[in-house]
XYZ file of C-alpha atoms in Angstrom:
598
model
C 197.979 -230.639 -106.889
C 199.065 -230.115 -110.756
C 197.058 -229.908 -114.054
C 197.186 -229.179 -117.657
C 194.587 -226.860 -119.226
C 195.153 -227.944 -122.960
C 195.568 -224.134 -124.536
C 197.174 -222.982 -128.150
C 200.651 -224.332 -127.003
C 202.747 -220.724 -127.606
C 204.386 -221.265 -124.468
C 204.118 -223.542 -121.804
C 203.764 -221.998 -118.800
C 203.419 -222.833 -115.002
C 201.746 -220.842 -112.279
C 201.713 -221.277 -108.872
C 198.194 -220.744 -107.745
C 195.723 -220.294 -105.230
C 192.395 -220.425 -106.141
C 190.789 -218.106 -103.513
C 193.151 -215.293 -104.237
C 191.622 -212.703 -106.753
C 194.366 -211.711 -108.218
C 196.062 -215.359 -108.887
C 192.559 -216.070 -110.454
C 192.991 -212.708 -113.062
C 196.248 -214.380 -113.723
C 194.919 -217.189 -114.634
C 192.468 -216.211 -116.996
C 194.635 -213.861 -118.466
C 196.501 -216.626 -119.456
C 193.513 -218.356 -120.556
C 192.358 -216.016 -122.569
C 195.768 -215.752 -124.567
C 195.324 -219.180 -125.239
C 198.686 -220.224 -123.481
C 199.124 -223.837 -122.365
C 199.384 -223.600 -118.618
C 200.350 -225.965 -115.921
C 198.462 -225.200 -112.989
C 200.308 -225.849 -109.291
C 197.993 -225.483 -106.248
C 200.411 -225.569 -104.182
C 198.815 -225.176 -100.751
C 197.192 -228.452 -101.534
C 200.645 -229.986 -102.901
C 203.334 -227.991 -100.845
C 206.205 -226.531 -103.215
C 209.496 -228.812 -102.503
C 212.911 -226.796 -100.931
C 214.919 -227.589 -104.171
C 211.850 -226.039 -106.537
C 211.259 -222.880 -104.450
C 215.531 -222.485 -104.758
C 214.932 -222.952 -108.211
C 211.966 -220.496 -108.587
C 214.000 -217.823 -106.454
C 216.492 -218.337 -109.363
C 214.625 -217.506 -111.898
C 212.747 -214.521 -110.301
C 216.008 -212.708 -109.860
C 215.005 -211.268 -106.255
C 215.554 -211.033 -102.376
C 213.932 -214.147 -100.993
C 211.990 -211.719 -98.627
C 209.988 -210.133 -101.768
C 208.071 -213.454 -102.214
C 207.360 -213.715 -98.473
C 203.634 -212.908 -97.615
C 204.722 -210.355 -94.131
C 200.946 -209.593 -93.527
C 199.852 -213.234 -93.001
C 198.690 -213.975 -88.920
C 201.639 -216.447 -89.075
C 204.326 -214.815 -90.231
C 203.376 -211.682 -87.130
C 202.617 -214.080 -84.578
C 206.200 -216.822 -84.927
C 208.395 -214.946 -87.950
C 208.500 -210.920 -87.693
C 211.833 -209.669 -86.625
C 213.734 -213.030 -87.238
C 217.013 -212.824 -88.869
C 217.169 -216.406 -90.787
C 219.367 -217.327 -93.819
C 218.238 -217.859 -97.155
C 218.285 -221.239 -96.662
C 216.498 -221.491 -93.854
C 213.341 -219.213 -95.389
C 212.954 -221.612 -98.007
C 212.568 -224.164 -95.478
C 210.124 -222.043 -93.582
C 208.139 -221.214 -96.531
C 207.476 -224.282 -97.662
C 206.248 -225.589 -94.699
C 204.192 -222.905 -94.511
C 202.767 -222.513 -97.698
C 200.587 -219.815 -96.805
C 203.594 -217.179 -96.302
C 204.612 -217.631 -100.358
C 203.438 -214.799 -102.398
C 201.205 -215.296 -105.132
C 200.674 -215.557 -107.950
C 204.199 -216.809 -109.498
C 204.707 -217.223 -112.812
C 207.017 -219.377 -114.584
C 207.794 -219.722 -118.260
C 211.255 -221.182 -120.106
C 213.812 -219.670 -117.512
C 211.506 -216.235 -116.878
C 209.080 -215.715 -113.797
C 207.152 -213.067 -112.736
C 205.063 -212.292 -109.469
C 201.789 -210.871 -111.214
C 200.257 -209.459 -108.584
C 199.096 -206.744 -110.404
C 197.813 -206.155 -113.987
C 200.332 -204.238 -115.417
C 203.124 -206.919 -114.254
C 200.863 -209.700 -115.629
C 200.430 -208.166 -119.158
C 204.030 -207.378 -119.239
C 205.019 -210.750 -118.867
C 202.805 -212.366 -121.010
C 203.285 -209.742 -123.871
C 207.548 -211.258 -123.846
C 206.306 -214.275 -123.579
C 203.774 -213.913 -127.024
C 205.974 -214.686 -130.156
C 202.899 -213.956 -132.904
C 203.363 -211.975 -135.450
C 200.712 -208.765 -134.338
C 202.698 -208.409 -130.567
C 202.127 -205.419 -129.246
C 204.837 -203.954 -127.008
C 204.569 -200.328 -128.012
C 203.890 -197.913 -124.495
C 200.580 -197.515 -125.167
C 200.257 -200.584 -125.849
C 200.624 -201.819 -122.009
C 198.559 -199.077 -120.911
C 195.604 -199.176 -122.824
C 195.638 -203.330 -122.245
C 195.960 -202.546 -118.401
C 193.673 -199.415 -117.815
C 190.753 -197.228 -119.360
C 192.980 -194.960 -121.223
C 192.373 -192.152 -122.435
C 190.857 -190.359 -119.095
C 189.286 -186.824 -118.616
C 192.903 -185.571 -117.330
C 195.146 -187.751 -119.248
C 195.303 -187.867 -123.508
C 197.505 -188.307 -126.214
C 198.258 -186.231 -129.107
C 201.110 -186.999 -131.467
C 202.373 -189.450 -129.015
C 202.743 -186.952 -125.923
C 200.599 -186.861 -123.149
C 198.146 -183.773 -122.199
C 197.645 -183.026 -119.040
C 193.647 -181.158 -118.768
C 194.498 -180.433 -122.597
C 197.652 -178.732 -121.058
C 200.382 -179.203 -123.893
C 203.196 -180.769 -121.521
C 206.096 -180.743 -124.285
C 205.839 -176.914 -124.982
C 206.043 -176.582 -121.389
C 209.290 -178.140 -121.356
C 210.826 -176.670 -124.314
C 209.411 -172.690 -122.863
C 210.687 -173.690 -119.431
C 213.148 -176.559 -119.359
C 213.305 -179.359 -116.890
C 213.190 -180.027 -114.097
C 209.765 -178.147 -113.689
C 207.259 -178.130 -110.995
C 203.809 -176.626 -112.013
C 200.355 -175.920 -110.236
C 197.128 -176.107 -112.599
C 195.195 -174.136 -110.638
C 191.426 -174.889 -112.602
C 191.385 -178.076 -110.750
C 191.219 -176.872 -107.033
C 188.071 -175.271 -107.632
C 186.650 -178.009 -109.429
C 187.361 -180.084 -106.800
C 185.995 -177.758 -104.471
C 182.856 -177.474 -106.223
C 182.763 -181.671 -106.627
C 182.347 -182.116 -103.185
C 180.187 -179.506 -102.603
C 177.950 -180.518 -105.202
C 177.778 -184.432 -103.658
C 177.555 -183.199 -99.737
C 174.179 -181.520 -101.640
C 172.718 -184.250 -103.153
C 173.315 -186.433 -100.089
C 171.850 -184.127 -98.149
C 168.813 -183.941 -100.744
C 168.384 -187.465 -101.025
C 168.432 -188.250 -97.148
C 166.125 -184.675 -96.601
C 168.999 -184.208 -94.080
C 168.399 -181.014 -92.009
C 172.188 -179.507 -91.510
C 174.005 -177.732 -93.591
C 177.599 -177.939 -94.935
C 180.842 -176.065 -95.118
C 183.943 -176.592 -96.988
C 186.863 -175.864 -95.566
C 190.521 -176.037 -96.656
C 193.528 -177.459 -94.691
C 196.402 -174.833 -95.137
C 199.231 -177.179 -94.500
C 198.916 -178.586 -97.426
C 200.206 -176.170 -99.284
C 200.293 -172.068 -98.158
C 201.234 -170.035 -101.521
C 199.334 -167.375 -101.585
C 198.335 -168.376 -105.278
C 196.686 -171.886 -103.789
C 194.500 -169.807 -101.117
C 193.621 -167.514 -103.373
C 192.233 -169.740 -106.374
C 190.801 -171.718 -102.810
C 189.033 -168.276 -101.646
C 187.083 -167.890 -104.962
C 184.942 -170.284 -104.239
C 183.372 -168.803 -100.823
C 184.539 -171.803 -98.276
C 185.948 -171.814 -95.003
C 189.535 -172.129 -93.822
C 191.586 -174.461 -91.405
C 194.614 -173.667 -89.577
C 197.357 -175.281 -87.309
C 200.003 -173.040 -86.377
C 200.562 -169.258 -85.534
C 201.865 -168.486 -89.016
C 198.891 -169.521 -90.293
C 196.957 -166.775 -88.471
C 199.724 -164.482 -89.719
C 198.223 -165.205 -92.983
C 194.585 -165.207 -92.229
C 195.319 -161.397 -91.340
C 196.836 -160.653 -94.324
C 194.316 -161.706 -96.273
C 191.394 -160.326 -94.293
C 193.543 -156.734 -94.695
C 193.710 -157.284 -98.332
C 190.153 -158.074 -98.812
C 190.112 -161.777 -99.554
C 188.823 -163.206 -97.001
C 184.880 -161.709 -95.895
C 183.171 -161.300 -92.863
C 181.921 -164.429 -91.231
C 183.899 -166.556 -92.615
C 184.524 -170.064 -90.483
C 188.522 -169.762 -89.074
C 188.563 -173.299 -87.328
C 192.180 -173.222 -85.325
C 193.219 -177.036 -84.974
C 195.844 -178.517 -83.810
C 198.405 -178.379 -80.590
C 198.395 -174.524 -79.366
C 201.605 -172.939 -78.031
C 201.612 -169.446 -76.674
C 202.542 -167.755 -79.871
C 199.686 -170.123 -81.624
C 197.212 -168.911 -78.698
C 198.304 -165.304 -78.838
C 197.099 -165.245 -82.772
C 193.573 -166.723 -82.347
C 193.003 -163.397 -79.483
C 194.168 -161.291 -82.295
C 192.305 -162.613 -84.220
C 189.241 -162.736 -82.190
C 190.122 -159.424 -81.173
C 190.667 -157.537 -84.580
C 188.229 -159.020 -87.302
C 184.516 -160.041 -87.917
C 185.600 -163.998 -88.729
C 184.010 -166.893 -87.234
C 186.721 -168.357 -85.112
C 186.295 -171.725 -83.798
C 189.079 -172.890 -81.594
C 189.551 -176.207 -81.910
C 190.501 -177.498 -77.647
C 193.167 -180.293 -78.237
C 194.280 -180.217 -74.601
C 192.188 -179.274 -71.449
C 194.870 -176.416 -70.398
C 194.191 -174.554 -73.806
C 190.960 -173.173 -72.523
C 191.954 -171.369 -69.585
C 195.154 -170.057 -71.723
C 193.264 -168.813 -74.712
C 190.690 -167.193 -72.440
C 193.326 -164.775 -71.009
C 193.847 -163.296 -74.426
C 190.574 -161.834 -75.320
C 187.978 -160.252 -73.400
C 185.091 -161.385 -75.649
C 182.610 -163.979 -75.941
C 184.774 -166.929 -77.437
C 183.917 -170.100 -79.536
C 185.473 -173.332 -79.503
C 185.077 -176.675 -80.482
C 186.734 -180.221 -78.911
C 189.070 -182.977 -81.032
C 188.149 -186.201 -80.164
C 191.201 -188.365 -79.431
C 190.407 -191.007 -81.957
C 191.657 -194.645 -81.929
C 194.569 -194.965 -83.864
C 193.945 -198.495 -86.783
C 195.416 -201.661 -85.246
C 198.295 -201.538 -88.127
C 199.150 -198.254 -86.087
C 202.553 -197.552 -83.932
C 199.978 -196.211 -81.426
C 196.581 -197.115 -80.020
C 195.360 -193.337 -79.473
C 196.043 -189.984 -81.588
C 198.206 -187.510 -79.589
C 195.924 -184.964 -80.622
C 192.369 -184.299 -78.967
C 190.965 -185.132 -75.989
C 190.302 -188.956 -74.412
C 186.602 -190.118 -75.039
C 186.138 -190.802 -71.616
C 187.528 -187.000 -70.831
C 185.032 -184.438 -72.615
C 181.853 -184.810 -70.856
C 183.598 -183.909 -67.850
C 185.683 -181.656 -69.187
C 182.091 -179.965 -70.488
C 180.390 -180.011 -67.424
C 183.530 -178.686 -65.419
C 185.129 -176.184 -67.555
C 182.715 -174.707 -70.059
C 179.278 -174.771 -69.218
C 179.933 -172.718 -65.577
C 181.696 -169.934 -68.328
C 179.858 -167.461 -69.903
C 181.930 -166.385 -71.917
C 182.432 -169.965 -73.095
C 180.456 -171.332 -76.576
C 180.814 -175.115 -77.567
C 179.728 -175.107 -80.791
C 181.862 -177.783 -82.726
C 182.523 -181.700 -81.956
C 186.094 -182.396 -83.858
C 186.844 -186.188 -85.280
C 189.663 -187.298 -87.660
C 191.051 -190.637 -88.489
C 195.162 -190.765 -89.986
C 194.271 -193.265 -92.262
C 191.245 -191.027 -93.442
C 187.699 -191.607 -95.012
C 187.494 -194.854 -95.823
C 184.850 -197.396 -96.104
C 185.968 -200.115 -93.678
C 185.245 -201.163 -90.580
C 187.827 -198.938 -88.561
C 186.076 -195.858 -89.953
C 182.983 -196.737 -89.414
C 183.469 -198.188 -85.741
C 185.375 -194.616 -84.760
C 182.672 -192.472 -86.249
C 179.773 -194.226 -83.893
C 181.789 -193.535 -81.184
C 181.720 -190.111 -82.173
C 178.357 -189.862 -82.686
C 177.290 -191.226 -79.482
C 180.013 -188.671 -77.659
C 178.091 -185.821 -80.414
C 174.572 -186.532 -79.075
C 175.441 -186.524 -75.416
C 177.183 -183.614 -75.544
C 173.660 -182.033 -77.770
C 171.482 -183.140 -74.829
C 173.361 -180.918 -72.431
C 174.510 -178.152 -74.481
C 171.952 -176.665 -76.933
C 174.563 -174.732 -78.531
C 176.697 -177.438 -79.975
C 175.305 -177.515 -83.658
C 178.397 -178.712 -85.694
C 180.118 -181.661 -86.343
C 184.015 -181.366 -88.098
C 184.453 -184.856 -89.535
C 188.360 -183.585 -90.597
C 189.559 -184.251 -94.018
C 191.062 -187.606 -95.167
C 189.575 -188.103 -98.545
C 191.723 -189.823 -101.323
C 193.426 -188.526 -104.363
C 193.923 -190.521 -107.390
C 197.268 -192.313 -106.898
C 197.291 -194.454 -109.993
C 195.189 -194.488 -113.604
C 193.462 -197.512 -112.056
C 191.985 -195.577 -109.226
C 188.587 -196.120 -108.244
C 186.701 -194.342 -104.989
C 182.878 -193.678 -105.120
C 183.147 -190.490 -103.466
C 179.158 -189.532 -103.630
C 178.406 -193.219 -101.916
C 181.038 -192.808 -98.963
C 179.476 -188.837 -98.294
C 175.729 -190.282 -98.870
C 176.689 -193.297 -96.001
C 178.093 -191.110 -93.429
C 175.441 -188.707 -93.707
C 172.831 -191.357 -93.579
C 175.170 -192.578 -90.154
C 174.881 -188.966 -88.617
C 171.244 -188.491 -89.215
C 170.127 -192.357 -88.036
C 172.055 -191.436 -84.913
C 170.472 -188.445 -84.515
C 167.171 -189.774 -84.889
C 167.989 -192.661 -82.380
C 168.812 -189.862 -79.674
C 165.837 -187.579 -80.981
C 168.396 -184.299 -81.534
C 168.550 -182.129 -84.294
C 171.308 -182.702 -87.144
C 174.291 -181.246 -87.200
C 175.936 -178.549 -89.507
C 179.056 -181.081 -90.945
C 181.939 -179.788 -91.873
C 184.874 -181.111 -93.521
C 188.779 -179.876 -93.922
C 189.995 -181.486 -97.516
C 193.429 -180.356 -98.002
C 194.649 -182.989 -100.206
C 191.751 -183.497 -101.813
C 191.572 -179.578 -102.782
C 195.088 -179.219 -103.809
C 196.628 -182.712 -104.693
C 195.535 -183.193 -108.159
C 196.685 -179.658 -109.240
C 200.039 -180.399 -108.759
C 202.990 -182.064 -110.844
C 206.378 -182.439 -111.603
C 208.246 -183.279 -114.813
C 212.082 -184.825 -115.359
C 214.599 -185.784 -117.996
C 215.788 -189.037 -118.184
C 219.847 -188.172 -118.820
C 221.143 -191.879 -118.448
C 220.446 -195.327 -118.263
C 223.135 -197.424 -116.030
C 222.749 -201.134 -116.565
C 223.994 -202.260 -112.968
C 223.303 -206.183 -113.715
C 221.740 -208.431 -115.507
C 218.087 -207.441 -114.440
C 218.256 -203.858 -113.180
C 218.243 -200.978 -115.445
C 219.028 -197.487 -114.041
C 216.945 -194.319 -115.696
C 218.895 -191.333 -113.941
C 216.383 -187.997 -113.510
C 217.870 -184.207 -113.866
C 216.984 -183.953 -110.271
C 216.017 -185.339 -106.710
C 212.970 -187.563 -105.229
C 214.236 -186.507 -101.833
C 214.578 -182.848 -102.475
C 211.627 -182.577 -105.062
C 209.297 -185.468 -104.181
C 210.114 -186.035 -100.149
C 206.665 -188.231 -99.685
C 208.010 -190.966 -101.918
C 210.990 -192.085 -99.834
C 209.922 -190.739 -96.145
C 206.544 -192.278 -96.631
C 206.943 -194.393 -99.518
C 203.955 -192.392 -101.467
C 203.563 -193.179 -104.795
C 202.020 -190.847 -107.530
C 200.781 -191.367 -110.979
C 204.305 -191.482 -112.937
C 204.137 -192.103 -116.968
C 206.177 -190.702 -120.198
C 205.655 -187.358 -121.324
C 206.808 -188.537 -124.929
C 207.515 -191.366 -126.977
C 204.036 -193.399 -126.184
C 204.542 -195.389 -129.476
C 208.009 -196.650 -128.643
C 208.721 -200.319 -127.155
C 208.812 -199.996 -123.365
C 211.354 -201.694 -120.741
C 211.206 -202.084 -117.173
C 213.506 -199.974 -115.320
C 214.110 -197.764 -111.791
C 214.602 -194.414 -111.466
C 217.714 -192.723 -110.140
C 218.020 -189.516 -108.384
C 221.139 -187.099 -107.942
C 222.155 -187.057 -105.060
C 224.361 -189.687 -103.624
C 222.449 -191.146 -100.892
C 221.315 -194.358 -101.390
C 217.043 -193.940 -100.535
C 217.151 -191.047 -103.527
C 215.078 -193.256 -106.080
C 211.371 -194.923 -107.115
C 210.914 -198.369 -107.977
C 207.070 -198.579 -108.140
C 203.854 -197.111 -108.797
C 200.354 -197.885 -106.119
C 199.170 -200.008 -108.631
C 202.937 -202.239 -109.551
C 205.805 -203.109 -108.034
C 207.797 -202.171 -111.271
C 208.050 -199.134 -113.247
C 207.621 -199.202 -117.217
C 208.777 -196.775 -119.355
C 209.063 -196.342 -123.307
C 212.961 -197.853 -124.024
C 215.999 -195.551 -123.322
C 217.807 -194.029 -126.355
C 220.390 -191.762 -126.161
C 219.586 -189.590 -129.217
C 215.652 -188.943 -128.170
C 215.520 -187.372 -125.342
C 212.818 -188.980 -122.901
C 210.752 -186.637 -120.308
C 208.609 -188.196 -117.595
C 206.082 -186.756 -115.365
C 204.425 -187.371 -111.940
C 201.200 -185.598 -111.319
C 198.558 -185.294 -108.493
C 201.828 -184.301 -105.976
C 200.326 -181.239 -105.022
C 199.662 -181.429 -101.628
C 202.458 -181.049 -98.453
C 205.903 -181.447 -100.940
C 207.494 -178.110 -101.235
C 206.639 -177.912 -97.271
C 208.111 -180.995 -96.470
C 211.063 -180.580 -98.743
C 211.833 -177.206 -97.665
C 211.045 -175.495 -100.501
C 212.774 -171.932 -99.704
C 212.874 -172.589 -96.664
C 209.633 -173.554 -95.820
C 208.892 -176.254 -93.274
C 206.112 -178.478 -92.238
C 202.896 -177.014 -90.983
C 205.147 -173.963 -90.971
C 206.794 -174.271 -88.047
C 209.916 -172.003 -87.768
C 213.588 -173.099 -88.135
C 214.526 -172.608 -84.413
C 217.268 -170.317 -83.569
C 220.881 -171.426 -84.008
C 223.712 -171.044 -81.849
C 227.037 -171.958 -82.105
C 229.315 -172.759 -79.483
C 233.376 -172.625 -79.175
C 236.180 -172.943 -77.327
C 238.342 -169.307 -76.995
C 241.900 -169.352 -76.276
C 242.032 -169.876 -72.577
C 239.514 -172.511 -72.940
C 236.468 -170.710 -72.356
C 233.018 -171.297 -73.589
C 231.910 -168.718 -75.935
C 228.480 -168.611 -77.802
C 227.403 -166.595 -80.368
C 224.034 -166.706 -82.526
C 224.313 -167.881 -86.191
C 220.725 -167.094 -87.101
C 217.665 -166.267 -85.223
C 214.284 -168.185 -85.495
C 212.840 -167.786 -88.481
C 210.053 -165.015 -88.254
C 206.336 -164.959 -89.604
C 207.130 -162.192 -92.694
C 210.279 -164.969 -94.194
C 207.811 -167.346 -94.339
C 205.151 -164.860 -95.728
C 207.575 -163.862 -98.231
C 208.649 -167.102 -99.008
C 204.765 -168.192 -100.017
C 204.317 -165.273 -102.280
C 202.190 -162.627 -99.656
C 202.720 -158.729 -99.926
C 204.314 -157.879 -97.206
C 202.707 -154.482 -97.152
C-alpha cells in the first residue's frame, strides 16, 4: 500500500514503513514535521518487488545482509547459517517482508536506514536546501539529544568533561592520553547508597545494605583507594587480589570488620589466601562456595570458625551460548549440599545466599524470573539455618553508554527490594542484609581516553577513513572483542560542519577500528581538515580495559602469565628445554598497579 501526505514539497521523499514499528513511526513524523512531501510504502501490506529492493540496495551503498532483520523468529528458525547469493536474499526478503529492516529512506538517488535519531536527522538535514540549514556539530547533537548534560558542556567550542578543561589537557600532556577522574567513583558510590536508603525507607524494609566494589574492574591502587574513602566493602576473585587486601590492611586502609566477600572459582593458591587471610586480620571474610569441593579444601587452611556464603548457578538468558553459568552451584544442589556438608560442621557459618545474572540488572522478564527463584532457594535455606542473614544480589548495573541514555536506577533498586521483602513476608522470615558488588558502575564513568585524528583516507565513494594516533585493540580491547561501544564525540571544533566517517586504528590488523556508537550505526564527526588539528574523546571506559589490554602487563581478573618454556632441538637431536620466564608473581602485578611494595 502507497500514499501521498501533501507536505511543503522541498523534497520528495519515500519511506518504506511499518506502522507498528516505533522507530519507523519517529521517522515519519520527523519528516512530517519538516514539512517534506513523503510517499509512504507499507510494504508488508504491498510486498517490495525483486527489481525495487535491487534498486534500493543501490542506493543504500551496503552489504545486502545490513538490511536483513537476523532477530526475526523466521529468519532463526529457516535462514541462520545459510550461505545464499545476493540474488537469492532479495528473493527471500521479499517474500518475506518481515526480515527487511526498517525504516528505509529514499530521496533523489540517497537512502538511509533511520533506525536511530541521529541517522534520521542526518539525512534529512542533506536533504533540507533552505536557507537557515543547520549542519554545524552541534547542530546534530543538540537536534538529537538533551545537550548540554551535568558531565558534558561546551565552552569556546570544546567540550568539558565535569568542568575538566579537555584541550589544556592535551596541549600539557599530548595525545594519546588515558585519564581517571577520580571525583566520580565516590559520587557514584554515594548515588547508590543514597537510593538503596530511600528504598529501604519507603518500603520500611528491615535489612540493611552494603556496598561493595568488584576489584576486577580495575586494581590501581589509586581506584581502591578513592573506593576506600567512602567506608564500603570489597569483592575479590583471585589470589592476587588477597595479595592486595593485605597490603592495604598493613598500610591502614582498609579497617577492622570490613566485608572481604571471596567470589569466584578457587584454586589452591586462591584458597591458601582466604586462610591467610582469615588467619592474620580482623576482616569479615565471606567465602563465596562456587563448587561443593571448595569447602572441605578451604577448611584445611584455617583452624578457626569460618564464614561462607553459596553462588547460585543462575540460568544463563535464552540469547545465551549456554543454558547455566559455570559458576555457582545447581539450584537443585544447595539444600543438600546444606544439610550434608555445613550444618553437621561447627566450625561452618552460612551466612550469605550469592545470585548474579551476565546480562545484569535489568528490568525484564529474565531478571525478574531468576531472582524468584532465588528468593524461594533464600527462604528455604532461612527456615533451616537461622544464621543465613544476607543476600549478595552481584553487580550488573549499567553505565551510560551513549548521551541518550536513560535507566531509572532508584525504580529498579525500589522493585527488587519490594520483590525481596514480599517474598519474605510470603514465607514469614526476616529480611535480609542485601548486598551488592558494582564494579562498573563504581569505576566506569571515571574513565576516558582521548585521540588525534592524523588522516582521513577516502577508500570509495561512501567510506571515509579518520586514522587515530593509536589502537582500539591495544587501548580500547572491549570495542572489538565485545563490540562495546562508549560515548565517542569531538573534543574541538563543535561549530564546524560534520561528515560521517569510521575510525582507523594503527595497527595493521583488519578488526583495529569503530564504526558506531550504542545509540547509531554511524559515527559523526566535525569535517576533517588538515590544517586544524581534530581531537576526539571516548569517556565512561573505565572499567576492565587496561586489564584486558594488558596494560603493563596486567591481565584479566589478574591471573598470572603462566610460565614459559622453550623447547629445542641440540646437535645430536636431543630435546632440550630451558625456561624463558617464570609465572608472573603477586609483587609484578602489585607493582604494576601502583602498591608499595614495602
Amino acid at each position: 500500500m502507497s500514499k501521498m501526505l501533501n507536505t511543503k514539497n522541498y523534497h520528495k521523499m519515500k519511506i518504506y514503513h511499518n506502522p507498528r514499528c516505533t522507530k519507523s513511526r519517529i521517522a515519519l513524523k520527523a519528516i512530517t514535521d519538516r514539512g517534506l512531501q513523503v510517499e509512504i510504502v507499507e510494504y508488508l501490506k504491498t510486498p517490495i518487488a525483486e527489481e525495487e529492493l535491487a534498486n534500493i540496495l543501490r542506493i543504500l551503498k551496503v552489504d545486502i545482509q545490513e538490511i536483513i532483520r537476523k532477530n526475526e523468529k523466521i529468519f532463526k528458525e529457516s535462514f541462520k547459517g545459510k550461505t545464499l547469493t545476493k540474488k537469492e536474499w532479495i528473493t527471500v526478503l521479499c517474500a518475506n517482508p518481515k526480515l527487511i529492516q526498517r525504516p528505509i529512506l529514499i530521496s533523489d538517488n540517497v537512502a538511509s536506514i533511520a533506525r536511530d535519531e541521529l541517522e534520521l536527522n542526518s539525512f534529512l538535514n542533506n536533504l533540507e536546501h533552505k536557507p537557515l540549514m543547520q549542519t554545524k556539530y552541534i547542530d546534530l547533537i543538540e537536534q538529537t539529544f538533551d545537550f548540554p548534560q551535568d558531565e558534558f558542556k561546551l565552552v569556546d567550542h570544546c567540550l568539558r568533561f565535569h568542568k575538566l578543561n579537555l584541550m589544556e589537557l592535551i596541549k600539557k600532556h599530548g595525545t594519546p592520553l588515558k585519564f581517571n577522574y577520580l571525583p566520580k567513583i565516590s559520587e557514584n558510590i554515594n548515588s547508590c547508597i543514597q537510593w538503596f536508603n530511600n528504598s529501604i525507607k519507603k518500603t520500611n524494609y528491615t535489612g540493611n545494605y552494603f556496598y561493595s566494589y568488584c576489584t576486577k574492574s580495575s586494581h590501581f591502587s589509586f581506584v581502591i583507594e578513592e573506593v576506600l574513602k567512602n567506608q564500603v566493602h570489597i569483592e575479590t576473585s583471585s589470589a592476587v587480589d588477597i595479595s592486595i587486601i593485605q597490603h592495604l590492611y598493613k598500610d591502614g586502609k582498609i579497617k577492622k570488620g570490613t566485608y572481604i566477600i571471596c567470589n569466584g572459582y578457587k584454586p589452591k593458591d586462591y584458597i591458601s589466601k582466604i586462610g591467610e587471610l582469615i588467619d592474620q586480620t580482623d576482616l569479615f571474610v565471606i567465602s563465596v562456595i562456587d563448587n561443593t569441593e571448595e569447602l572441605s579444601q578451604l577448611l584445611q587452611t584455617t583452624d578457626k570458625k569460618i564464614n561462607i556464603g553459596i553462588r547460585i548457578a543462575s540460568e544463563e538468558s535464552p540469547q545465551f551460548t549456554f543454558y547455566t553459568s559455570r559458576l555457582g552451584i545447581r539450584y537443585k544442589d544447595i539444600i543438600p549440599f546444606f544439610k550434608k556438608e555445613i550444618k553437621p560442621d561447627p566450625r561452618v557459618n552460612l551466612t550469605m545466599l550469592h545470585f548474579f545474572i551476565n546480562t545484569g540488572i535489568n528490568d525484564n522478564s529474565y531478571y525478574w524470573s531468576e531472582l524468584t527463584k532465588c528468593l524461594d532457594v533464600y527462604s528455604e535455606l532461612k527456615k533451616i539455618n537461622p544464621e543465613l542473614k544476607s543476600l549478595n544480589i552481584g553487580g550488573g548495573f549499567p553505565i551510560k553508554n551513549s548521551l541518550g541514555f536513560d535507566f531509572d536506577y532508584q525504580y529498579i533498586i525500589t522493585e527488587i527490594i519490594e520483590k525481596i521483602k514480599k517474598t519474605c513476608d510470603k514465607h514469614k522470615i526476616k529480611e535480609p542484609d542485601i548486598f551488592t558488588e558494582f564494579g562498573s558502575f563504581t569505576v566506569g564513568e571515571s574513565g576516558g581516553a582521548i585521540f588525534e585524528v592524523i588522516h582521513q583516507k577516502q577508500q570509495n565513494d561512501r567510506e571515509k577513513w579518520n586514522m587515530i594516533d593509536s589502537s582500539f585493540m591495544t587501548n580500547l580491547p572491549d570495542t572489538w572483542s565485545i563490540n562495546k561501544r562508549f560515548i565517542m564525540l569531538p573534543i574541538n571544533r563543535w561549530n564546524k560542519d560534520y561528515e560521517h566517517v569510521l575510525l582507523g586504528g594503527l595497527t595493521c590488523d583488519s578488526d583495529d577500528f569503530y564504526n558506531s556508537e550504542q545509540h547509531t550505526n554511524s559515527i559523526y564527526l566535525p569535517k576533517y581538515v588538515k590544517e586544524e588539528p581534530l581531537f576526539i574523546g571516548f569517556f565512561n571506559t573505565g572499567a576492565y580495559q587496561e586489564s584486558i589490554g594488558g596494560y603493563g602487563g596486567l591481565k584479566h581478573c589478574l591471573i598470572p602469565e603462566p610460565k614459559h618454556v622453550i623447547i629445542k632441538k641440540d646437535s645430536t637431536g636431543n630435546i632440550t628445554t630451558e625456561v624463558f620466564n617464570e609465572e608472573q608473581s603477586p609483587q609484578n602485578f602489585l607493582s604494576i598497579l601502583g602498591y608499595n611494595n614495602s
